[in-house]
Amino acid sequence: MIEIKEGDIMWILKVSIYKFISFLNFLIIARALASWFVRDFSNPIFRILYNLTEPILSPFRNLLYRLGIEGAIDFSPLLAIVALDFFARFVITIL
């Protein structure tokens, strides 16, 4: 039988968190780039990107709106990536 040590579990957890946050960051970047080029928003790939990233981006978009920062450029993807990175580093440091 394979013996799993406590340190191994913590390492697996840290790597899993890092990989998950990296995947979310990739999806956010893909959505931002797709929004420049995709004109058919009923496109299934864009709909999947939208549905996966909107719960992450909408709080940041609302925050920017409340602060009066709105315009032609949407900074919510940038804020979301920075916040996700900060959250991942915080959680990994605690573990």
mmCIF file of N, CA and C in Angstrom:
data_model
loop_
_atom_site.group_PDB
_atom_site.id
_atom_site.type_symbol
_atom_site.label_atom_id
_atom_site.label_comp_id
_atom_site.label_asym_id
_atom_site.label_seq_id
_atom_site.Cartn_x
_atom_site.Cartn_y
_atom_site.Cartn_z
ATOM 1 N N MET A 1 0.844 -1.176 0.000
ATOM 2 C CA MET A 1 0.000 0.000 0.000
ATOM 3 C C MET A 1 0.891 1.242 0.000
ATOM 4 N N ILE A 2 0.445 2.270 -0.677
ATOM 5 C CA ILE A 2 1.218 3.507 -0.783
ATOM 6 C C ILE A 2 0.986 4.344 0.465
ATOM 7 N N GLU A 3 2.069 4.818 1.024
ATOM 8 C CA GLU A 3 1.974 5.653 2.226
ATOM 9 C C GLU A 3 2.051 7.123 1.810
ATOM 10 N N ILE A 4 1.045 7.880 2.199
ATOM 11 C CA ILE A 4 0.998 9.313 1.882
ATOM 12 C C ILE A 4 1.289 10.095 3.153
ATOM 13 N N LYS A 5 2.271 10.972 3.048
ATOM 14 C CA LYS A 5 2.654 11.785 4.207
ATOM 15 C C LYS A 5 1.889 13.094 4.185
ATOM 16 N N GLU A 6 1.858 13.748 5.332
ATOM 17 C CA GLU A 6 1.142 15.024 5.436
ATOM 18 C C GLU A 6 1.742 16.076 4.502
ATOM 19 N N GLY A 7 3.034 16.101 4.373
ATOM 20 C CA GLY A 7 3.691 17.053 3.484
ATOM 21 C C GLY A 7 3.308 16.849 2.028
ATOM 22 N N ASP A 8 3.089 15.583 1.650
ATOM 23 C CA ASP A 8 2.682 15.284 0.281
ATOM 24 C C ASP A 8 1.290 15.838 -0.007
ATOM 25 N N ILE A 9 0.395 15.698 0.946
ATOM 26 C CA ILE A 9 -0.971 16.207 0.777
ATOM 27 C C ILE A 9 -0.955 17.722 0.650
ATOM 28 N N MET A 10 -0.161 18.388 1.462
ATOM 29 C CA MET A 10 -0.081 19.850 1.403
ATOM 30 C C MET A 10 0.507 20.291 0.061
ATOM 31 N N TRP A 11 1.509 19.569 -0.429
ATOM 32 C CA TRP A 11 2.098 19.915 -1.717
ATOM 33 C C TRP A 11 1.079 19.754 -2.844
ATOM 34 N N ILE A 12 0.320 18.653 -2.812
ATOM 35 C CA ILE A 12 -0.712 18.416 -3.817
ATOM 36 C C ILE A 12 -1.770 19.507 -3.759
ATOM 37 N N LEU A 13 -2.170 19.914 -2.563
ATOM 38 C CA LEU A 13 -3.166 20.966 -2.399
ATOM 39 C C LEU A 13 -2.647 22.299 -2.947
ATOM 40 N N LYS A 14 -1.405 22.639 -2.644
ATOM 41 C CA LYS A 14 -0.818 23.888 -3.141
ATOM 42 C C LYS A 14 -0.732 23.904 -4.657
ATOM 43 N N VAL A 15 -0.280 22.816 -5.240
ATOM 44 C CA VAL A 15 -0.168 22.733 -6.694
ATOM 45 C C VAL A 15 -1.551 22.789 -7.342
ATOM 46 N N SER A 16 -2.525 22.139 -6.738
ATOM 47 C CA SER A 16 -3.885 22.156 -7.279
ATOM 48 C C SER A 16 -4.471 23.566 -7.265
ATOM 49 N N ILE A 17 -4.262 24.293 -6.173
ATOM 50 C CA ILE A 17 -4.747 25.678 -6.096
ATOM 51 C C ILE A 17 -4.063 26.530 -7.155
ATOM 52 N N TYR A 18 -2.758 26.384 -7.284
ATOM 53 C CA TYR A 18 -2.010 27.152 -8.274
ATOM 54 C C TYR A 18 -2.500 26.856 -9.691
ATOM 55 N N LYS A 19 -2.702 25.578 -9.995
ATOM 56 C CA LYS A 19 -3.153 25.195 -11.340
ATOM 57 C C LYS A 19 -4.563 25.707 -11.617
ATOM 58 N N PHE A 20 -5.443 25.647 -10.630
ATOM 59 C CA PHE A 20 -6.812 26.126 -10.799
ATOM 60 C C PHE A 20 -6.846 27.634 -11.048
ATOM 61 N N ILE A 21 -6.082 28.390 -10.277
ATOM 62 C CA ILE A 21 -6.024 29.845 -10.461
ATOM 63 C C ILE A 21 -5.396 30.162 -11.815
ATOM 64 N N SER A 22 -4.386 29.431 -12.219
ATOM 65 C CA SER A 22 -3.781 29.641 -13.537
ATOM 66 C C SER A 22 -4.790 29.378 -14.655
ATOM 67 N N PHE A 23 -5.612 28.357 -14.491
ATOM 68 C CA PHE A 23 -6.652 28.053 -15.473
ATOM 69 C C PHE A 23 -7.686 29.176 -15.539
ATOM 70 N N LEU A 24 -8.098 29.683 -14.388
ATOM 71 C CA LEU A 24 -9.040 30.806 -14.367
ATOM 72 C C LEU A 24 -8.442 32.037 -15.033
ATOM 73 N N ASN A 25 -7.171 32.310 -14.771
ATOM 74 C CA ASN A 25 -6.498 33.441 -15.413
ATOM 75 C C ASN A 25 -6.465 33.263 -16.930
ATOM 76 N N PHE A 26 -6.188 32.052 -17.389
ATOM 77 C CA PHE A 26 -6.194 31.769 -18.819
ATOM 78 C C PHE A 26 -7.567 32.034 -19.421
ATOM 79 N N LEU A 27 -8.628 31.597 -18.737
ATOM 80 C CA LEU A 27 -9.985 31.826 -19.238
ATOM 81 C C LEU A 27 -10.313 33.315 -19.311
ATOM 82 N N ILE A 28 -9.884 34.066 -18.301
ATOM 83 C CA ILE A 28 -10.141 35.513 -18.292
ATOM 84 C C ILE A 28 -9.409 36.195 -19.447
ATOM 85 N N ILE A 29 -8.159 35.819 -19.667
ATOM 86 C CA ILE A 29 -7.391 36.398 -20.776
ATOM 87 C C ILE A 29 -8.016 35.995 -22.113
ATOM 88 N N ALA A 30 -8.438 34.748 -22.243
ATOM 89 C CA ALA A 30 -9.072 34.286 -23.478
ATOM 90 C C ALA A 30 -10.353 35.062 -23.739
ATOM 91 N N ARG A 31 -11.125 35.338 -22.700
ATOM 92 C CA ARG A 31 -12.359 36.108 -22.882
ATOM 93 C C ARG A 31 -12.050 37.535 -23.295
ATOM 94 N N ALA A 32 -11.054 38.142 -22.665
ATOM 95 C CA ALA A 32 -10.699 39.516 -23.017
ATOM 96 C C ALA A 32 -10.253 39.596 -24.473
ATOM 97 N N LEU A 33 -9.434 38.658 -24.910
ATOM 98 C CA LEU A 33 -8.978 38.654 -26.296
ATOM 99 C C LEU A 33 -10.126 38.345 -27.260
ATOM 100 N N ALA A 34 -10.979 37.429 -26.887
ATOM 101 C CA ALA A 34 -12.108 37.071 -27.742
ATOM 102 C C ALA A 34 -13.069 38.242 -27.895
ATOM 103 N N SER A 35 -13.202 39.062 -26.863
ATOM 104 C CA SER A 35 -14.119 40.197 -26.955
ATOM 105 C C SER A 35 -13.650 41.215 -27.990
ATOM 106 N N TRP A 36 -12.379 41.207 -28.331
ATOM 107 C CA TRP A 36 -11.868 42.112 -29.361
ATOM 108 C C TRP A 36 -12.204 41.614 -30.758
ATOM 109 N N PHE A 37 -12.294 40.303 -30.926
ATOM 110 C CA PHE A 37 -12.416 39.724 -32.258
ATOM 111 C C PHE A 37 -13.763 39.083 -32.554
ATOM 112 N N VAL A 38 -14.439 38.553 -31.546
ATOM 113 C CA VAL A 38 -15.697 37.849 -31.768
ATOM 114 C C VAL A 38 -16.828 38.867 -31.864
ATOM 115 N N ARG A 39 -17.550 38.812 -32.943
ATOM 116 C CA ARG A 39 -18.699 39.703 -33.117
ATOM 117 C C ARG A 39 -20.017 38.957 -32.959
ATOM 118 N N ASP A 40 -19.971 37.650 -32.987
ATOM 119 C CA ASP A 40 -21.164 36.835 -32.797
ATOM 120 C C ASP A 40 -21.144 36.305 -31.362
ATOM 121 N N PHE A 41 -21.834 37.012 -30.469
ATOM 122 C CA PHE A 41 -21.796 36.640 -29.054
ATOM 123 C C PHE A 41 -22.641 35.406 -28.746
ATOM 124 N N SER A 42 -23.333 34.882 -29.743
ATOM 125 C CA SER A 42 -24.043 33.618 -29.547
ATOM 126 C C SER A 42 -23.157 32.425 -29.918
ATOM 127 N N ASN A 43 -21.912 32.695 -30.280
ATOM 128 C CA ASN A 43 -20.933 31.658 -30.576
ATOM 129 C C ASN A 43 -20.784 30.748 -29.346
ATOM 130 N N PRO A 44 -20.883 29.433 -29.514
ATOM 131 C CA PRO A 44 -20.831 28.534 -28.350
ATOM 132 C C PRO A 44 -19.547 28.651 -27.525
ATOM 133 N N ILE A 45 -18.428 28.846 -28.189
ATOM 134 C CA ILE A 45 -17.165 28.961 -27.444
ATOM 135 C C ILE A 45 -17.156 30.236 -26.617
ATOM 136 N N PHE A 46 -17.608 31.335 -27.210
ATOM 137 C CA PHE A 46 -17.662 32.583 -26.456
ATOM 138 C C PHE A 46 -18.665 32.480 -25.313
ATOM 139 N N ARG A 47 -19.787 31.804 -25.521
ATOM 140 C CA ARG A 47 -20.793 31.641 -24.460
ATOM 141 C C ARG A 47 -20.203 30.853 -23.285
ATOM 142 N N ILE A 48 -19.418 29.831 -23.575
ATOM 143 C CA ILE A 48 -18.783 29.056 -22.510
ATOM 144 C C ILE A 48 -17.805 29.936 -21.739
ATOM 145 N N LEU A 49 -16.973 30.686 -22.467
ATOM 146 C CA LEU A 49 -16.039 31.604 -21.801
ATOM 147 C C LEU A 49 -16.788 32.615 -20.948
ATOM 148 N N TYR A 50 -17.853 33.153 -21.492
ATOM 149 C CA TYR A 50 -18.654 34.142 -20.769
ATOM 150 C C TYR A 50 -19.248 33.538 -19.501
ATOM 151 N N ASN A 51 -19.850 32.371 -19.624
ATOM 152 C CA ASN A 51 -20.501 31.743 -18.469
ATOM 153 C C ASN A 51 -19.502 31.339 -17.383
ATOM 154 N N LEU A 52 -18.285 30.981 -17.764
ATOM 155 C CA LEU A 52 -17.286 30.584 -16.781
ATOM 156 C C LEU A 52 -16.621 31.781 -16.097
ATOM 157 N N THR A 53 -16.503 32.902 -16.807
ATOM 158 C CA THR A 53 -15.754 34.038 -16.263
ATOM 159 C C THR A 53 -16.621 35.160 -15.713
ATOM 160 N N GLU A 54 -17.865 35.237 -16.116
ATOM 161 C CA GLU A 54 -18.710 36.350 -15.664
ATOM 162 C C GLU A 54 -18.892 36.387 -14.144
ATOM 163 N N PRO A 55 -19.053 35.253 -13.459
ATOM 164 C CA PRO A 55 -19.157 35.331 -11.991
ATOM 165 C C PRO A 55 -17.900 35.901 -11.324
ATOM 166 N N ILE A 56 -16.770 35.792 -11.981
ATOM 167 C CA ILE A 56 -15.529 36.346 -11.431
ATOM 168 C C ILE A 56 -15.399 37.821 -11.792
ATOM 169 N N LEU A 57 -15.764 38.181 -13.022
ATOM 170 C CA LEU A 57 -15.550 39.543 -13.501
ATOM 171 C C LEU A 57 -16.614 40.537 -13.043
ATOM 172 N N SER A 58 -17.847 40.109 -12.864
ATOM 173 C CA SER A 58 -18.920 41.055 -12.550
ATOM 174 C C SER A 58 -18.715 41.804 -11.231
ATOM 175 N N PRO A 59 -18.209 41.191 -10.162
ATOM 176 C CA PRO A 59 -17.967 41.995 -8.950
ATOM 177 C C PRO A 59 -16.927 43.096 -9.165
ATOM 178 N N PHE A 60 -15.916 42.816 -9.961
ATOM 179 C CA PHE A 60 -14.900 43.825 -10.235
ATOM 180 C C PHE A 60 -15.451 44.925 -11.135
ATOM 181 N N ARG A 61 -16.296 44.559 -12.078
ATOM 182 C CA ARG A 61 -16.932 45.550 -12.938
ATOM 183 C C ARG A 61 -17.849 46.453 -12.120
ATOM 184 N N ASN A 62 -18.600 45.857 -11.183
ATOM 185 C CA ASN A 62 -19.466 46.650 -10.308
ATOM 186 C C ASN A 62 -18.648 47.576 -9.415
ATOM 187 N N LEU A 63 -17.521 47.106 -8.914
ATOM 188 C CA LEU A 63 -16.648 47.938 -8.086
ATOM 189 C C LEU A 63 -16.127 49.130 -8.878
ATOM 190 N N LEU A 64 -15.668 48.884 -10.087
ATOM 191 C CA LEU A 64 -15.182 49.975 -10.927
ATOM 192 C C LEU A 64 -16.292 50.973 -11.232
ATOM 193 N N TYR A 65 -17.503 50.482 -11.443
ATOM 194 C CA TYR A 65 -18.637 51.368 -11.710
ATOM 195 C C TYR A 65 -18.932 52.242 -10.489
ATOM 196 N N ARG A 66 -18.905 51.648 -9.305
ATOM 197 C CA ARG A 66 -19.169 52.413 -8.073
ATOM 198 C C ARG A 66 -18.096 53.449 -7.797
ATOM 199 N N LEU A 67 -16.869 53.153 -8.209
ATOM 200 C CA LEU A 67 -15.774 54.110 -8.026
ATOM 201 C C LEU A 67 -15.763 55.172 -9.126
ATOM 202 N N GLY A 68 -16.648 55.043 -10.086
ATOM 203 C CA GLY A 68 -16.721 56.009 -11.170
ATOM 204 C C GLY A 68 -15.668 55.802 -12.241
ATOM 205 N N ILE A 69 -15.087 54.613 -12.278
ATOM 206 C CA ILE A 69 -14.062 54.296 -13.280
ATOM 207 C C ILE A 69 -14.708 53.427 -14.349
ATOM 208 N N GLU A 70 -15.131 54.073 -15.404
ATOM 209 C CA GLU A 70 -15.705 53.331 -16.520
ATOM 210 C C GLU A 70 -15.346 54.057 -17.800
ATOM 211 N N GLY A 71 -15.336 53.334 -18.855
ATOM 212 C CA GLY A 71 -14.968 53.939 -20.128
ATOM 213 C C GLY A 71 -14.906 52.898 -21.216
ATOM 214 N N ALA A 72 -14.129 53.188 -22.217
ATOM 215 C CA ALA A 72 -14.028 52.294 -23.365
ATOM 216 C C ALA A 72 -13.252 51.020 -23.042
ATOM 217 N N ILE A 73 -12.365 51.102 -22.071
ATOM 218 C CA ILE A 73 -11.552 49.942 -21.707
ATOM 219 C C ILE A 73 -12.076 49.354 -20.400
ATOM 220 N N ASP A 74 -12.327 48.058 -20.406
ATOM 221 C CA ASP A 74 -12.802 47.355 -19.216
ATOM 222 C C ASP A 74 -11.585 46.824 -18.454
ATOM 223 N N PHE A 75 -11.367 47.371 -17.262
ATOM 224 C CA PHE A 75 -10.222 46.967 -16.454
ATOM 225 C C PHE A 75 -10.555 45.813 -15.500
ATOM 226 N N SER A 76 -11.788 45.306 -15.534
ATOM 227 C CA SER A 76 -12.161 44.232 -14.624
ATOM 228 C C SER A 76 -11.344 42.952 -14.833
ATOM 229 N N PRO A 77 -10.975 42.555 -16.060
ATOM 230 C CA PRO A 77 -10.119 41.366 -16.192
ATOM 231 C C PRO A 77 -8.761 41.544 -15.511
ATOM 232 N N LEU A 78 -8.190 42.724 -15.640
ATOM 233 C CA LEU A 78 -6.900 42.986 -14.991
ATOM 234 C C LEU A 78 -7.027 42.906 -13.471
ATOM 235 N N LEU A 79 -8.069 43.528 -12.926
ATOM 236 C CA LEU A 79 -8.283 43.466 -11.474
ATOM 237 C C LEU A 79 -8.552 42.042 -11.004
ATOM 238 N N ALA A 80 -9.309 41.299 -11.786
ATOM 239 C CA ALA A 80 -9.621 39.915 -11.407
ATOM 240 C C ALA A 80 -8.367 39.050 -11.386
ATOM 241 N N ILE A 81 -7.501 39.215 -12.372
ATOM 242 C CA ILE A 81 -6.267 38.431 -12.414
ATOM 243 C C ILE A 81 -5.370 38.781 -11.231
ATOM 244 N N VAL A 82 -5.250 40.065 -10.922
ATOM 245 C CA VAL A 82 -4.429 40.486 -9.777
ATOM 246 C C VAL A 82 -5.016 39.950 -8.479
ATOM 247 N N ALA A 83 -6.342 40.037 -8.326
ATOM 248 C CA ALA A 83 -6.984 39.557 -7.098
ATOM 249 C C ALA A 83 -6.858 38.044 -6.960
ATOM 250 N N LEU A 84 -7.033 37.315 -8.055
ATOM 251 C CA LEU A 84 -6.882 35.859 -8.000
ATOM 252 C C LEU A 84 -5.458 35.465 -7.644
ATOM 253 N N ASP A 85 -4.495 36.172 -8.207
ATOM 254 C CA ASP A 85 -3.093 35.890 -7.895
ATOM 255 C C ASP A 85 -2.806 36.179 -6.419
ATOM 256 N N PHE A 86 -3.304 37.301 -5.918
ATOM 257 C CA PHE A 86 -3.116 37.629 -4.504
ATOM 258 C C PHE A 86 -3.772 36.576 -3.617
ATOM 259 N N PHE A 87 -4.994 36.167 -3.970
ATOM 260 C CA PHE A 87 -5.706 35.155 -3.192
ATOM 261 C C PHE A 87 -4.942 33.831 -3.177
ATOM 262 N N ALA A 88 -4.442 33.419 -4.338
ATOM 263 C CA ALA A 88 -3.696 32.153 -4.419
ATOM 264 C C ALA A 88 -2.438 32.214 -3.573
ATOM 265 N N ARG A 89 -1.703 33.310 -3.680
ATOM 266 C CA ARG A 89 -0.469 33.442 -2.883
ATOM 267 C C ARG A 89 -0.781 33.446 -1.385
ATOM 268 N N PHE A 90 -1.881 34.107 -0.999
ATOM 269 C CA PHE A 90 -2.272 34.162 0.404
ATOM 270 C C PHE A 90 -2.616 32.771 0.926
ATOM 271 N N VAL A 91 -3.438 32.042 0.182
ATOM 272 C CA VAL A 91 -3.865 30.715 0.608
ATOM 273 C C VAL A 91 -2.672 29.754 0.638
ATOM 274 N N ILE A 92 -1.821 29.804 -0.367
ATOM 275 C CA ILE A 92 -0.666 28.906 -0.418
ATOM 276 C C ILE A 92 0.296 29.224 0.718
ATOM 277 N N THR A 93 0.436 30.499 1.083
ATOM 278 C CA THR A 93 1.306 30.868 2.199
ATOM 279 C C THR A 93 0.761 30.328 3.511
ATOM 280 N N ILE A 94 -0.537 30.388 3.678
ATOM 281 C CA ILE A 94 -1.161 29.876 4.909
ATOM 282 C C ILE A 94 -0.965 28.381 5.030
ATOM 283 N N LEU A 95 -1.060 27.677 3.899
ATOM 284 C CA LEU A 95 -0.904 26.219 3.928
ATOM 285 C C LEU A 95 0.546 25.878 4.129
#
